[in-house]
């Protein structure tokens, strides 16, 4: 081997050694940073707290979205149920009107004319004199109530 070959091989080896040393320094720096991060308990706790807060915020947002969906569903069902109830009430009201009209017609057919005429006269007089009629009814109810109370007390003795 001549001197020039040895010098080229050494130069190449020196360059490779320098590159290898630089890589080793980089790896060592990253390793030191990782070890320092693992040793920093406060920073780790802060990271965990931040992660927990973020997770809680996401869970709260999901719960809020679910609550809004549930509220909308309840509103829709309430509207539907209300409409159905109104329809059923209208049908029932119509049936009651029809049956009342049929019963009234039947009563008119079966009741003799003189009785109907007297009933009509009494109804007109009752409409014309509502106040005395209501007062008389109240007085009668009061009398019956007082009488019942006194009879009840006698029976207990």
PDB file of C-alpha atoms in Angstrom:
ATOM      1  CA  UNK A   1       0.000   0.000   0.000  1.00  0.00           C
ATOM      2  CA  UNK A   2       1.280   3.326  -0.808  1.00  0.00           C
ATOM      3  CA  UNK A   3       0.983   6.431   1.346  1.00  0.00           C
ATOM      4  CA  UNK A   4      -1.758   8.011  -0.754  1.00  0.00           C
ATOM      5  CA  UNK A   5      -4.100   5.027  -0.340  1.00  0.00           C
ATOM      6  CA  UNK A   6      -3.676   5.031   3.419  1.00  0.00           C
ATOM      7  CA  UNK A   7      -4.441   8.765   3.567  1.00  0.00           C
ATOM      8  CA  UNK A   8      -7.672   8.315   1.463  1.00  0.00           C
ATOM      9  CA  UNK A   9      -8.808   5.416   3.599  1.00  0.00           C
ATOM     10  CA  UNK A  10      -8.171   7.398   6.747  1.00  0.00           C
ATOM     11  CA  UNK A  11     -10.008  10.417   5.357  1.00  0.00           C
ATOM     12  CA  UNK A  12     -12.995   8.280   4.509  1.00  0.00           C
ATOM     13  CA  UNK A  13     -12.872   6.587   7.862  1.00  0.00           C
ATOM     14  CA  UNK A  14     -12.601   9.955   9.594  1.00  0.00           C
ATOM     15  CA  UNK A  15     -15.650  11.269   7.690  1.00  0.00           C
ATOM     16  CA  UNK A  16     -17.612   8.175   8.557  1.00  0.00           C
ATOM     17  CA  UNK A  17     -16.539   8.446  12.150  1.00  0.00           C
ATOM     18  CA  UNK A  18     -17.643  12.061  12.275  1.00  0.00           C
ATOM     19  CA  UNK A  19     -21.036  11.189  10.762  1.00  0.00           C
ATOM     20  CA  UNK A  20     -21.399   8.312  13.190  1.00  0.00           C
ATOM     21  CA  UNK A  21     -20.497  10.611  16.103  1.00  0.00           C
ATOM     22  CA  UNK A  22     -23.054  13.177  14.925  1.00  0.00           C
ATOM     23  CA  UNK A  23     -25.760  10.497  14.685  1.00  0.00           C
ATOM     24  CA  UNK A  24     -24.826   9.240  18.124  1.00  0.00           C
ATOM     25  CA  UNK A  25     -25.037  12.773  19.533  1.00  0.00           C
ATOM     26  CA  UNK A  26     -28.507  13.220  17.972  1.00  0.00           C
ATOM     27  CA  UNK A  27     -29.702   9.913  19.378  1.00  0.00           C
ATOM     28  CA  UNK A  28     -28.215  10.743  22.751  1.00  0.00           C
ATOM     29  CA  UNK A  29     -29.954  14.158  22.713  1.00  0.00           C
ATOM     30  CA  UNK A  30     -33.319  12.564  21.921  1.00  0.00           C
ATOM     31  CA  UNK A  31     -32.767   9.953  24.622  1.00  0.00           C
ATOM     32  CA  UNK A  32     -31.908  12.625  27.186  1.00  0.00           C
ATOM     33  CA  UNK A  33     -35.010  14.638  26.198  1.00  0.00           C
ATOM     34  CA  UNK A  34     -37.201  11.527  26.552  1.00  0.00           C
ATOM     35  CA  UNK A  35     -35.714  10.717  29.946  1.00  0.00           C
ATOM     36  CA  UNK A  36     -36.170  14.308  31.090  1.00  0.00           C
ATOM     37  CA  UNK A  37     -39.834  14.216  29.963  1.00  0.00           C
ATOM     38  CA  UNK A  38     -40.402  10.973  31.866  1.00  0.00           C
ATOM     39  CA  UNK A  39     -38.809  12.444  34.961  1.00  0.00           C
ATOM     40  CA  UNK A  40     -41.015  15.600  34.806  1.00  0.00           C
ATOM     41  CA  UNK A  41     -43.994  14.362  36.869  1.00  0.00           C
ATOM     42  CA  UNK A  42     -45.662  17.770  36.940  1.00  0.00           C
ATOM     43  CA  UNK A  43     -45.699  18.012  33.138  1.00  0.00           C
ATOM     44  CA  UNK A  44     -47.077  14.483  32.868  1.00  0.00           C
ATOM     45  CA  UNK A  45     -49.845  15.300  35.356  1.00  0.00           C
ATOM     46  CA  UNK A  46     -50.706  18.452  33.420  1.00  0.00           C
ATOM     47  CA  UNK A  47     -50.876  16.449  30.183  1.00  0.00           C
ATOM     48  CA  UNK A  48     -53.167  13.896  31.817  1.00  0.00           C
ATOM     49  CA  UNK A  49     -55.400  16.649  33.230  1.00  0.00           C
ATOM     50  CA  UNK A  50     -55.592  18.310  29.808  1.00  0.00           C
ATOM     51  CA  UNK A  51     -56.453  14.988  28.186  1.00  0.00           C
ATOM     52  CA  UNK A  52     -59.136  14.309  30.821  1.00  0.00           C
ATOM     53  CA  UNK A  53     -60.620  17.782  30.299  1.00  0.00           C
ATOM     54  CA  UNK A  54     -60.736  17.265  26.567  1.00  0.00           C
ATOM     55  CA  UNK A  55     -62.353  13.854  27.012  1.00  0.00           C
ATOM     56  CA  UNK A  56     -64.930  15.336  29.417  1.00  0.00           C
ATOM     57  CA  UNK A  57     -65.689  18.166  26.989  1.00  0.00           C
ATOM     58  CA  UNK A  58     -66.256  15.680  24.180  1.00  0.00           C
ATOM     59  CA  UNK A  59     -68.508  13.559  26.422  1.00  0.00           C
ATOM     60  CA  UNK A  60     -70.464  16.648  27.496  1.00  0.00           C
ATOM     61  CA  UNK A  61     -70.946  17.714  23.883  1.00  0.00           C
ATOM     62  CA  UNK A  62     -72.188  14.246  22.951  1.00  0.00           C
ATOM     63  CA  UNK A  63     -74.584  14.248  25.907  1.00  0.00           C
ATOM     64  CA  UNK A  64     -75.845  17.689  24.904  1.00  0.00           C
ATOM     65  CA  UNK A  65     -76.434  16.521  21.338  1.00  0.00           C
ATOM     66  CA  UNK A  66     -78.296  13.437  22.590  1.00  0.00           C
ATOM     67  CA  UNK A  67     -80.430  15.603  24.888  1.00  0.00           C
ATOM     68  CA  UNK A  68     -81.341  17.907  21.999  1.00  0.00           C
ATOM     69  CA  UNK A  69     -82.292  14.932  19.843  1.00  0.00           C
ATOM     70  CA  UNK A  70     -84.355  13.438  22.684  1.00  0.00           C
ATOM     71  CA  UNK A  71     -86.105  16.769  23.317  1.00  0.00           C
ATOM     72  CA  UNK A  72     -86.958  17.101  19.630  1.00  0.00           C
ATOM     73  CA  UNK A  73     -88.317  13.564  19.604  1.00  0.00           C
ATOM     74  CA  UNK A  74     -90.462  14.264  22.673  1.00  0.00           C
ATOM     75  CA  UNK A  75     -91.795  17.448  21.043  1.00  0.00           C
ATOM     76  CA  UNK A  76     -92.693  15.563  17.876  1.00  0.00           C
ATOM     77  CA  UNK A  77     -94.414  12.793  19.826  1.00  0.00           C
ATOM     78  CA  UNK A  78     -96.284  15.357  21.928  1.00  0.00           C
ATOM     79  CA  UNK A  79     -97.565  17.117  18.810  1.00  0.00           C
ATOM     80  CA  UNK A  80     -98.690  13.809  17.314  1.00  0.00           C
ATOM     81  CA  UNK A  81    -100.355  12.696  20.557  1.00  0.00           C
ATOM     82  CA  UNK A  82    -102.110  16.058  20.910  1.00  0.00           C
ATOM     83  CA  UNK A  83    -103.447  15.860  17.374  1.00  0.00           C
ATOM     84  CA  UNK A  84    -104.648  12.303  17.945  1.00  0.00           C
ATOM     85  CA  UNK A  85    -106.341  13.328  21.197  1.00  0.00           C
ATOM     86  CA  UNK A  86    -108.058  16.259  19.453  1.00  0.00           C
ATOM     87  CA  UNK A  87    -109.286  13.974  16.695  1.00  0.00           C
ATOM     88  CA  UNK A  88    -110.596  11.410  19.195  1.00  0.00           C
ATOM     89  CA  UNK A  89    -112.276  14.149  21.246  1.00  0.00           C
ATOM     90  CA  UNK A  90    -113.948  15.530  18.129  1.00  0.00           C
ATOM     91  CA  UNK A  91    -115.218  12.065  17.193  1.00  0.00           C
ATOM     92  CA  UNK A  92    -116.454  11.440  20.751  1.00  0.00           C
ATOM     93  CA  UNK A  93    -118.146  14.856  20.867  1.00  0.00           C
ATOM     94  CA  UNK A  94    -119.906  14.156  17.600  1.00  0.00           C
ATOM     95  CA  UNK A  95    -121.065  10.751  18.875  1.00  0.00           C
ATOM     96  CA  UNK A  96    -122.398  12.312  22.084  1.00  0.00           C
ATOM     97  CA  UNK A  97    -124.269  14.948  20.073  1.00  0.00           C
ATOM     98  CA  UNK A  98    -125.796  12.299  17.840  1.00  0.00           C
ATOM     99  CA  UNK A  99    -126.839  10.094  20.769  1.00  0.00           C
ATOM    100  CA  UNK A 100    -128.223  13.089  22.668  1.00  0.00           C
ATOM    101  CA  UNK A 101    -130.246  14.127  19.647  1.00  0.00           C
ATOM    102  CA  UNK A 102    -131.502  10.565  19.222  1.00  0.00           C
ATOM    103  CA  UNK A 103    -132.436  10.333  22.918  1.00  0.00           C
ATOM    104  CA  UNK A 104    -134.180  13.711  22.768  1.00  0.00           C
ATOM    105  CA  UNK A 105    -136.159  12.630  19.725  1.00  0.00           C
ATOM    106  CA  UNK A 106    -137.097   9.370  21.441  1.00  0.00           C
ATOM    107  CA  UNK A 107    -138.225  11.215  24.592  1.00  0.00           C
ATOM    108  CA  UNK A 108    -140.294  13.629  22.474  1.00  0.00           C
ATOM    109  CA  UNK A 109    -141.891  10.715  20.642  1.00  0.00           C
ATOM    110  CA  UNK A 110    -142.753   8.813  23.820  1.00  0.00           C
ATOM    111  CA  UNK A 111    -143.869  11.801  25.924  1.00  0.00           C
ATOM    112  CA  UNK A 112    -147.465  12.932  25.501  1.00  0.00           C
ATOM    113  CA  UNK A 113    -147.993  16.414  24.012  1.00  0.00           C
ATOM    114  CA  UNK A 114    -149.589  17.997  27.103  1.00  0.00           C
ATOM    115  CA  UNK A 115    -146.572  16.967  29.228  1.00  0.00           C
ATOM    116  CA  UNK A 116    -144.173  18.381  26.650  1.00  0.00           C
ATOM    117  CA  UNK A 117    -146.075  21.663  26.608  1.00  0.00           C
ATOM    118  CA  UNK A 118    -146.009  21.890  30.416  1.00  0.00           C
ATOM    119  CA  UNK A 119    -142.271  21.043  30.460  1.00  0.00           C
ATOM    120  CA  UNK A 120    -141.608  23.769  27.929  1.00  0.00           C
ATOM    121  CA  UNK A 121    -143.555  26.315  30.004  1.00  0.00           C
ATOM    122  CA  UNK A 122    -141.639  25.291  33.155  1.00  0.00           C
ATOM    123  CA  UNK A 123    -138.308  25.545  31.296  1.00  0.00           C
ATOM    124  CA  UNK A 124    -139.156  29.040  30.040  1.00  0.00           C
ATOM    125  CA  UNK A 125    -140.167  30.163  33.531  1.00  0.00           C
ATOM    126  CA  UNK A 126    -136.961  28.687  34.976  1.00  0.00           C
ATOM    127  CA  UNK A 127    -134.869  30.579  32.396  1.00  0.00           C
ATOM    128  CA  UNK A 128    -136.720  33.795  33.149  1.00  0.00           C
ATOM    129  CA  UNK A 129    -136.329  33.395  36.937  1.00  0.00           C
ATOM    130  CA  UNK A 130    -132.872  31.879  37.319  1.00  0.00           C
ATOM    131  CA  UNK A 131    -131.869  33.733  40.481  1.00  0.00           C
ATOM    132  CA  UNK A 132    -134.823  32.632  42.627  1.00  0.00           C
ATOM    133  CA  UNK A 133    -134.542  29.107  41.223  1.00  0.00           C
ATOM    134  CA  UNK A 134    -130.833  28.881  42.096  1.00  0.00           C
ATOM    135  CA  UNK A 135    -131.508  30.323  45.569  1.00  0.00           C
ATOM    136  CA  UNK A 136    -134.324  27.820  46.181  1.00  0.00           C
ATOM    137  CA  UNK A 137    -132.116  24.929  45.018  1.00  0.00           C
ATOM    138  CA  UNK A 138    -129.290  26.081  47.271  1.00  0.00           C
ATOM    139  CA  UNK A 139    -131.651  26.424  50.222  1.00  0.00           C
ATOM    140  CA  UNK A 140    -133.039  22.927  49.644  1.00  0.00           C
ATOM    141  CA  UNK A 141    -129.510  21.476  49.383  1.00  0.00           C
ATOM    142  CA  UNK A 142    -128.512  23.271  52.585  1.00  0.00           C
ATOM    143  CA  UNK A 143    -131.610  22.002  54.407  1.00  0.00           C
ATOM    144  CA  UNK A 144    -130.933  18.418  53.310  1.00  0.00           C
ATOM    145  CA  UNK A 145    -127.270  18.685  54.315  1.00  0.00           C
ATOM    146  CA  UNK A 146    -128.098  20.043  57.795  1.00  0.00           C
ATOM    147  CA  UNK A 147    -130.755  17.374  58.255  1.00  0.00           C
ATOM    148  CA  UNK A 148    -128.320  14.642  57.323  1.00  0.00           C
ATOM    149  CA  UNK A 149    -125.676  15.978  59.718  1.00  0.00           C
ATOM    150  CA  UNK A 150    -128.141  16.037  62.628  1.00  0.00           C
ATOM    151  CA  UNK A 151    -129.394  12.537  61.849  1.00  0.00           C
ATOM    152  CA  UNK A 152    -125.809  11.319  61.677  1.00  0.00           C
ATOM    153  CA  UNK A 153    -125.082  12.710  65.147  1.00  0.00           C
ATOM    154  CA  UNK A 154    -128.128  11.043  66.668  1.00  0.00           C
ATOM    155  CA  UNK A 155    -127.099   7.677  65.247  1.00  0.00           C
ATOM    156  CA  UNK A 156    -123.633   7.868  66.869  1.00  0.00           C
ATOM    157  CA  UNK A 157    -124.919   8.414  70.401  1.00  0.00           C
TER     158      UNK A 157
END
